[in-house]
CSV table of C-alpha atoms and ligand atoms in Angstrom, one decimal:
chain,number,residue,atom,x,y,z
A,1,MET,CA,26.5,4.9,19.6
A,2,GLN,CA,28.5,3.6,16.7
A,3,PRO,CA,30.9,6.0,15.0
A,4,LEU,CA,29.0,5.6,11.6
A,5,THR,CA,25.8,6.6,13.2
A,6,ASP,CA,27.6,9.8,14.5
A,7,SER,CA,28.9,10.4,10.9
A,8,LEU,CA,25.5,10.0,9.4
A,9,LEU,CA,23.9,12.4,11.9
A,10,ALA,CA,26.9,14.9,11.5
A,11,HIS,CA,26.6,15.1,7.7
A,12,ALA,CA,30.0,13.3,7.5
A,13,LEU,CA,29.1,9.9,6.0
A,14,ARG,CA,30.5,11.0,2.7
A,15,ASP,CA,34.0,10.9,4.3
A,16,LEU,CA,33.8,7.1,4.7
A,17,PRO,CA,36.6,5.6,2.5
A,18,LEU,CA,35.0,3.1,0.0
A,19,PRO,CA,36.7,0.6,-2.3
A,20,ASP,CA,37.1,2.0,-5.9
A,21,ALA,CA,35.9,-1.4,-7.2
A,22,LEU,CA,32.4,-0.5,-6.0
A,23,GLN,CA,32.4,2.7,-8.1
A,24,PRO,CA,30.9,4.7,-5.1
A,25,ARG,CA,28.8,7.7,-6.0
A,26,TRP,CA,26.8,9.8,-3.5
A,27,LEU,CA,23.7,10.8,-5.4
A,28,ALA,CA,22.5,13.0,-2.6
A,29,GLU,CA,23.2,13.3,1.1
A,30,GLY,CA,22.6,9.8,2.6
A,31,VAL,CA,22.0,8.2,-0.8
A,32,LEU,CA,24.9,6.0,-2.0
A,33,HIS,CA,25.1,4.1,-5.3
A,34,LEU,CA,27.6,1.2,-5.3
A,35,THR,CA,28.2,-0.9,-8.4
A,36,PRO,CA,30.4,-4.0,-8.2
A,37,PRO,CA,31.9,-5.7,-11.2
A,38,GLU,CA,29.3,-8.1,-12.8
A,39,PRO,CA,26.2,-7.4,-10.6
A,40,GLN,CA,23.5,-10.0,-10.6
A,41,ARG,CA,20.7,-7.8,-9.4
A,42,ALA,CA,19.8,-4.1,-8.6
A,43,LEU,CA,18.7,-3.6,-5.0
A,44,VAL,CA,17.5,-0.5,-3.2
A,45,LEU,CA,17.9,-0.8,0.6
A,46,SER,CA,16.3,2.1,2.5
A,47,ALA,CA,16.0,2.9,6.2
A,48,GLY,CA,14.9,5.9,8.2
A,49,ILE,CA,12.1,7.1,5.9
A,50,HIS,CA,10.7,7.5,9.4
A,51,GLY,CA,13.5,9.3,11.4
A,52,ASN,CA,13.1,7.6,14.8
A,53,GLU,CA,13.1,4.0,13.4
A,54,THR,CA,16.7,3.5,14.3
A,55,ALA,CA,17.3,-0.3,14.2
A,56,PRO,CA,17.1,-0.5,10.4
A,57,ILE,CA,19.4,2.5,10.1
A,58,GLU,CA,22.0,0.8,12.3
A,59,LEU,CA,21.5,-2.4,10.2
A,60,LEU,CA,22.1,-0.5,7.0
A,61,LEU,CA,25.1,1.3,8.5
A,62,GLY,CA,26.6,-2.1,9.6
A,63,LEU,CA,26.2,-3.4,6.0
A,64,LEU,CA,27.9,-0.2,4.6
A,65,ALA,CA,30.7,-0.6,7.1
A,66,ASP,CA,31.4,-4.1,6.0
A,67,LEU,CA,31.2,-3.2,2.3
A,68,ALA,CA,33.6,-0.3,3.0
A,69,ALA,CA,36.1,-2.6,4.8
A,70,GLY,CA,35.9,-5.3,2.2
A,71,ARG,CA,34.4,-7.8,4.8
A,72,LEU,CA,31.3,-8.3,2.6
A,73,ALA,CA,31.8,-9.0,-1.1
A,74,SER,CA,29.0,-7.6,-3.3
A,75,ARG,CA,27.5,-9.1,-6.4
A,76,THR,CA,24.6,-6.5,-6.4
A,77,ALA,CA,24.2,-3.0,-7.7
A,78,LEU,CA,23.1,-1.2,-4.6
A,79,LEU,CA,21.3,2.0,-3.8
A,80,LEU,CA,21.6,2.7,0.0
A,81,VAL,CA,19.1,5.3,1.1
A,82,PHE,CA,19.1,6.9,4.6
A,83,GLY,CA,15.7,8.6,4.4
A,84,ASN,CA,14.6,11.4,6.7
A,85,LEU,CA,17.9,12.9,8.0
A,86,PRO,CA,16.5,16.0,9.8
A,87,ALA,CA,14.0,13.8,11.6
A,88,MET,CA,16.8,11.3,12.5
A,89,ARG,CA,18.7,14.1,14.1
A,90,ALA,CA,15.6,15.2,16.1
A,91,ASN,CA,14.8,11.5,16.9
A,92,ARG,CA,11.3,12.1,15.5
A,93,ARG,CA,9.2,10.1,13.0
A,94,TYR,CA,9.0,13.2,10.9
A,95,LEU,CA,9.2,17.0,11.3
A,96,HIS,CA,6.2,18.2,9.3
A,97,HIS,CA,4.7,15.5,7.2
A,98,ASP,CA,4.8,11.7,7.2
A,99,MET,CA,7.3,11.1,4.3
A,100,ASN,CA,5.9,7.6,3.7
A,101,ARG,CA,2.6,9.1,2.4
A,102,LEU,CA,4.3,11.5,0.0
A,103,PHE,CA,5.8,9.2,-2.7
A,104,GLY,CA,4.5,8.7,-6.2
A,105,GLY,CA,4.4,12.4,-6.8
A,106,ARG,CA,2.2,13.2,-3.8
A,107,HIS,CA,4.9,15.5,-2.5
A,108,ARG,CA,3.9,17.9,-5.3
A,109,GLN,CA,0.4,18.2,-3.8
A,110,SER,CA,1.8,18.6,-0.3
A,111,PRO,CA,2.7,22.0,1.3
A,112,PRO,CA,6.5,22.7,1.0
A,113,SER,CA,8.4,20.9,3.8
A,114,ASP,CA,11.7,19.0,4.4
A,115,GLU,CA,9.8,15.8,3.8
A,116,ALA,CA,8.2,16.8,0.5
A,117,ALA,CA,11.6,18.0,-0.8
A,118,ARG,CA,13.4,14.8,0.4
A,119,ALA,CA,10.7,12.5,-1.1
A,120,ALA,CA,11.2,14.3,-4.4
A,121,GLU,CA,15.0,13.9,-4.1
A,122,ILE,CA,14.7,10.2,-3.2
A,123,GLU,CA,12.4,9.6,-6.2
A,124,CYS,CA,15.0,11.3,-8.5
A,125,THR,CA,17.9,9.4,-7.2
A,126,THR,CA,16.0,6.1,-7.4
A,127,GLU,CA,15.2,6.8,-11.0
A,128,ALA,CA,18.8,7.7,-11.7
A,129,PHE,CA,19.9,4.4,-10.1
A,130,PHE,CA,17.6,2.2,-12.1
A,131,ALA,CA,18.6,4.0,-15.2
A,132,THR,CA,22.1,2.5,-14.9
A,133,THR,CA,21.1,-1.1,-14.0
A,134,GLY,CA,19.7,-2.2,-17.4
A,135,ASP,CA,17.9,-5.5,-17.4
A,136,LEU,CA,19.0,-6.6,-13.9
A,137,PRO,CA,16.2,-7.8,-11.7
A,138,ARG,CA,15.0,-4.8,-9.6
A,139,TRP,CA,14.4,-5.3,-5.9
A,140,HIS,CA,13.7,-2.9,-3.0
A,141,LEU,CA,13.5,-3.4,0.7
A,142,ASP,CA,12.3,-0.4,2.7
A,143,MET,CA,13.1,-1.2,6.4
A,144,HIS,CA,11.0,0.2,9.3
A,145,THR,CA,10.1,-0.5,12.9
A,146,ALA,CA,6.6,0.0,14.2
A,147,ILE,CA,5.1,2.3,16.8
A,148,ARG,CA,3.3,-0.5,18.7
A,149,GLY,CA,3.9,-4.1,19.7
A,150,SER,CA,2.9,-6.9,17.3
A,151,ARG,CA,1.7,-10.4,17.9
A,152,LEU,CA,3.7,-11.3,14.8
A,153,PRO,CA,6.8,-9.3,15.5
A,154,GLN,CA,8.4,-9.0,12.0
A,155,PHE,CA,6.4,-8.7,8.8
A,156,ALA,CA,6.5,-7.5,5.2
A,157,LEU,CA,3.9,-5.2,3.6
A,158,VAL,CA,3.8,-6.0,-0.1
A,159,PRO,CA,2.4,-3.1,-2.2
A,160,HIS,CA,-0.5,-3.5,-4.5
A,161,HIS,CA,1.0,-4.6,-7.8
A,162,ARG,CA,-0.1,-5.9,-11.2
A,163,HIS,CA,3.3,-7.1,-12.5
A,164,PRO,CA,4.6,-10.5,-11.4
A,165,TYR,CA,6.6,-10.9,-8.2
A,166,PRO,CA,8.8,-14.0,-8.6
A,167,GLN,CA,9.0,-16.7,-6.0
A,168,ALA,CA,12.6,-15.7,-5.3
A,169,PHE,CA,11.5,-12.5,-3.7
A,170,PHE,CA,9.2,-14.4,-1.3
A,171,ASP,CA,12.0,-16.9,-0.6
A,172,LEU,CA,14.1,-14.0,0.6
A,173,LEU,CA,11.4,-12.9,3.1
A,174,ALA,CA,11.0,-16.5,4.3
A,175,ALA,CA,14.8,-16.8,4.7
A,176,GLY,CA,14.9,-13.6,6.7
A,177,GLU,CA,12.6,-15.4,9.3
A,178,LEU,CA,9.8,-12.9,8.9
A,179,ASP,CA,6.6,-14.0,10.7
A,180,ALA,CA,4.0,-12.7,8.3
A,181,LEU,CA,3.3,-11.0,5.0
A,182,VAL,CA,0.5,-8.5,4.4
A,183,GLN,CA,-0.6,-7.9,0.8
A,184,HIS,CA,-1.9,-4.4,0.1
A,185,THR,CA,-5.0,-4.3,-2.2
A,186,ALA,CA,-4.9,-0.6,-3.1
A,187,PRO,CA,-2.2,1.9,-4.1
A,188,GLY,CA,-0.5,4.1,-1.5
A,189,GLY,CA,2.0,6.9,-1.0
A,190,THR,CA,4.8,4.7,0.4
A,191,TYR,CA,8.3,4.5,-1.0
A,192,SER,CA,7.9,0.8,-1.6
A,193,HIS,CA,4.7,1.3,-3.6
A,194,TYR,CA,6.4,4.0,-5.7
A,195,VAL,CA,9.3,1.7,-6.5
A,196,SER,CA,7.1,-1.3,-7.3
A,197,GLU,CA,4.7,0.7,-9.6
A,198,THR,CA,7.2,3.0,-11.3
A,199,PHE,CA,10.0,0.6,-12.0
A,200,HIS,CA,8.1,-2.7,-12.0
A,201,ALA,CA,10.4,-3.8,-9.2
A,202,GLN,CA,9.8,-6.4,-6.5
A,203,SER,CA,9.4,-4.1,-3.5
A,204,CYS,CA,8.1,-4.3,0.1
A,205,THR,CA,8.1,-2.4,3.4
A,206,LEU,CA,9.6,-4.4,6.2
A,207,GLU,CA,8.4,-3.9,9.8
A,208,LEU,CA,11.2,-5.4,11.9
A,209,GLY,CA,10.1,-4.7,15.5
A,210,LYS,CA,9.5,-1.8,17.8
A,211,ALA,CA,11.1,1.7,17.4
A,212,ARG,CA,13.8,2.6,19.9
A,213,PRO,CA,16.4,5.4,20.1
A,214,PHE,CA,19.9,5.0,18.5
A,215,GLY,CA,22.0,2.6,20.6
A,216,ASP,CA,19.1,1.1,22.4
A,217,ASN,CA,18.3,-1.6,19.8
A,218,ASP,CA,18.7,-5.3,20.5
A,219,LEU,CA,20.3,-6.0,17.1
A,220,ALA,CA,20.1,-9.8,17.8
A,221,GLN,CA,16.4,-9.4,16.9
A,222,PHE,CA,17.4,-8.3,13.4
A,223,ALA,CA,20.1,-10.9,12.9
A,224,ALA,CA,18.1,-13.2,10.6
A,225,ILE,CA,16.9,-10.5,8.2
A,226,ASP,CA,20.5,-9.1,8.2
A,227,ARG,CA,21.9,-12.5,7.3
A,228,ALA,CA,19.4,-12.9,4.5
A,229,ILE,CA,20.1,-9.4,3.1
A,230,ARG,CA,23.9,-10.0,3.2
A,231,ALA,CA,23.5,-13.4,1.4
A,232,LEU,CA,21.4,-11.6,-1.3
A,233,VAL,CA,24.0,-8.8,-1.6
A,234,GLY,CA,26.8,-11.2,-1.8
A,235,GLY,CA,25.0,-13.5,-4.3
A,236,GLU,CA,25.3,-16.4,-1.8
A,237,PRO,CA,22.6,-19.1,-1.1
A,238,LEU,CA,19.9,-17.8,1.3
A,239,PRO,CA,19.9,-19.1,4.9
A,240,THR,CA,17.5,-22.0,5.6
A,241,ARG,CA,14.3,-21.0,7.4
A,242,GLN,CA,14.0,-22.3,11.0
A,243,LYS,CA,10.5,-20.9,11.9
A,244,PRO,CA,7.1,-22.2,10.8
A,245,PRO,CA,5.9,-20.9,7.4
A,246,LEU,CA,5.1,-17.2,7.0
A,247,GLN,CA,1.5,-16.3,7.7
A,248,VAL,CA,-0.2,-14.4,4.9
A,249,PHE,CA,-2.8,-11.7,5.2
A,250,GLU,CA,-4.6,-9.4,2.8
A,251,VAL,CA,-5.8,-5.8,3.5
A,252,ALA,CA,-9.6,-6.1,3.4
A,253,GLU,CA,-10.5,-2.6,4.5
A,254,SER,CA,-8.6,0.7,5.2
A,255,ILE,CA,-10.3,2.7,8.0
A,256,ILE,CA,-10.2,6.3,6.9
A,257,LYS,CA,-10.7,9.0,9.6
A,258,GLY,CA,-13.4,11.3,8.2
A,259,ASP,CA,-13.4,14.1,10.8
A,260,GLU,CA,-12.3,15.0,14.3
A,261,SER,CA,-15.3,13.1,15.8
A,262,PHE,CA,-13.5,9.9,14.8
A,263,THR,CA,-12.9,7.6,17.8
A,264,LEU,CA,-11.2,4.2,17.9
A,265,HIS,CA,-12.6,1.8,20.5
A,266,LEU,CA,-9.4,-0.1,21.3
A,267,PRO,CA,-7.1,-0.1,24.4
A,268,PRO,CA,-4.0,1.9,23.5
A,269,GLU,CA,-1.8,-1.2,24.0
A,270,THR,CA,-3.6,-3.3,21.4
A,271,GLU,CA,-1.0,-5.1,19.4
A,272,ASN,CA,-0.9,-5.4,15.6
A,273,PHE,CA,-2.5,-8.6,14.3
A,274,THR,CA,-4.9,-8.8,17.3
A,275,ARG,CA,-8.0,-10.8,16.3
A,276,LEU,CA,-11.1,-8.9,17.2
A,277,PRO,CA,-14.5,-10.5,17.7
A,278,ALA,CA,-17.2,-10.4,15.0
A,279,GLY,CA,-19.8,-7.7,15.8
A,280,TYR,CA,-17.3,-5.6,17.7
A,281,THR,CA,-17.6,-1.8,17.1
A,282,LEU,CA,-14.0,-0.9,16.2
A,283,ALA,CA,-14.5,2.8,15.5
A,284,SER,CA,-17.1,5.5,15.2
A,285,GLN,CA,-17.6,9.1,14.1
A,286,GLN,CA,-20.7,11.2,13.9
A,287,ASP,CA,-22.0,9.8,10.7
A,288,ARG,CA,-20.9,6.1,10.8
A,289,HIS,CA,-19.5,3.1,12.7
A,290,TRP,CA,-17.0,0.4,11.7
A,291,THR,CA,-18.0,-3.1,12.9
A,292,ILE,CA,-15.8,-6.2,12.7
A,293,GLY,CA,-17.0,-8.9,10.3
A,294,GLU,CA,-16.2,-12.6,10.2
A,295,ALA,CA,-14.0,-12.3,7.1
A,296,ALA,CA,-11.5,-9.7,8.2
A,297,PRO,CA,-11.0,-9.8,12.0
A,298,TYR,CA,-7.3,-8.7,12.3
A,299,ILE,CA,-6.3,-5.1,13.1
A,300,LEU,CA,-3.1,-3.5,11.8
A,301,PHE,CA,-1.6,-0.1,12.6
A,302,PRO,CA,-4.6,1.3,14.6
A,303,ASN,CA,-4.0,5.0,15.2
A,304,ALA,CA,-6.7,7.6,15.7
A,305,ASN,CA,-4.1,10.3,16.0
A,306,VAL,CA,-3.9,11.0,12.2
A,307,ALA,CA,-5.2,14.0,10.2
A,308,PRO,CA,-8.7,13.6,8.8
A,309,GLY,CA,-8.6,11.9,5.4
A,310,LEU,CA,-5.8,9.7,6.5
A,311,ARG,CA,-5.8,6.0,7.4
A,312,ALA,CA,-6.5,5.2,11.1
A,313,GLY,CA,-6.0,1.4,10.7
A,314,MET,CA,-6.5,-1.6,8.5
A,315,LEU,CA,-8.5,-4.7,8.8
A,316,LEU,CA,-6.9,-7.9,7.5
A,317,SER,CA,-8.3,-11.2,6.2
A,318,PRO,CA,-6.3,-14.4,6.0
A,319,GLY,CA,-4.4,-14.3,2.7
A,320,THR,CA,-5.1,-16.1,-0.5
A,321,PRO,CA,-2.7,-18.7,-1.9
A,322,ARG,CA,-2.2,-16.7,-5.1
A,323,LEU,CA,1.2,-15.5,-3.7
A,324,SER,CA,2.4,-19.1,-3.9
A,325,LEU,CA,4.6,-18.8,-0.9
A,326,PRO,CA,7.1,-21.5,-0.1
A,327,GLU,CA,5.9,-24.4,2.0
B,401,ZN,ZN1,8.1,3.5,9.6
């Protein structure tokens, strides 16, 4: 395990010496505000909102180490957010509540927990950050890894939004060699939705591969997105995409588990973006069934193991060209 990971887990990240030129300010434990001279953009980079999704945490610590050592010059006002610290220490997704359902003030309706308090603290520090960045373009990348395998290994989930998302944001996702982009069509309790809606930022959730323990990640898998983020932070030209164009999807339906009779009729190893045949009964509970239609055959995040009232999966349709992605 890298020394900085140990520092993060041992409450000692604050001891890391940082250049004065970056005006380092810890806004809370695991929340660092860095402002270089003449920033071009305001960028929130977050990882570990789910505590056991370690690869993005290691990626963010690597970026921090290089900023600290002066190996990476920054032209970007940065808020680095290490999300659910108690869950990281326990190598768990969360201790009491899924933090990424509690943003946008939902933590106030939730029973008191570490996650509810931390979501409130992250909202406050994010607001404090953007209050200092004036008219700079506001961007946010919330980095995750997924529970299950995926036919399209790396993808972005763009929150439902009404304000414009400039092409430059999609250029970054393409330069990071992501395989796909999923456009949400309804609001949610994620950190990325909160930042997009509240601050009119360009924000997304990045799913960068499968969750593994600290030290077990193949960081080569994350090299392309790491390069793109470093280019963005440094104000350098983005790397040129080597892969075929991003595939675009839209959320057509969220499958909400109604009660404990809910059953998902999928093998447990079913990968994200699996195309299901039309007419297939995907899920059932005592009062209804969910059947696959022609228009939205792709399954994302199937998980029957959620509390009633929460999402047990999404059905995706091929996306529309309104995102005007690069060719
Ligand atoms: Zn996650």
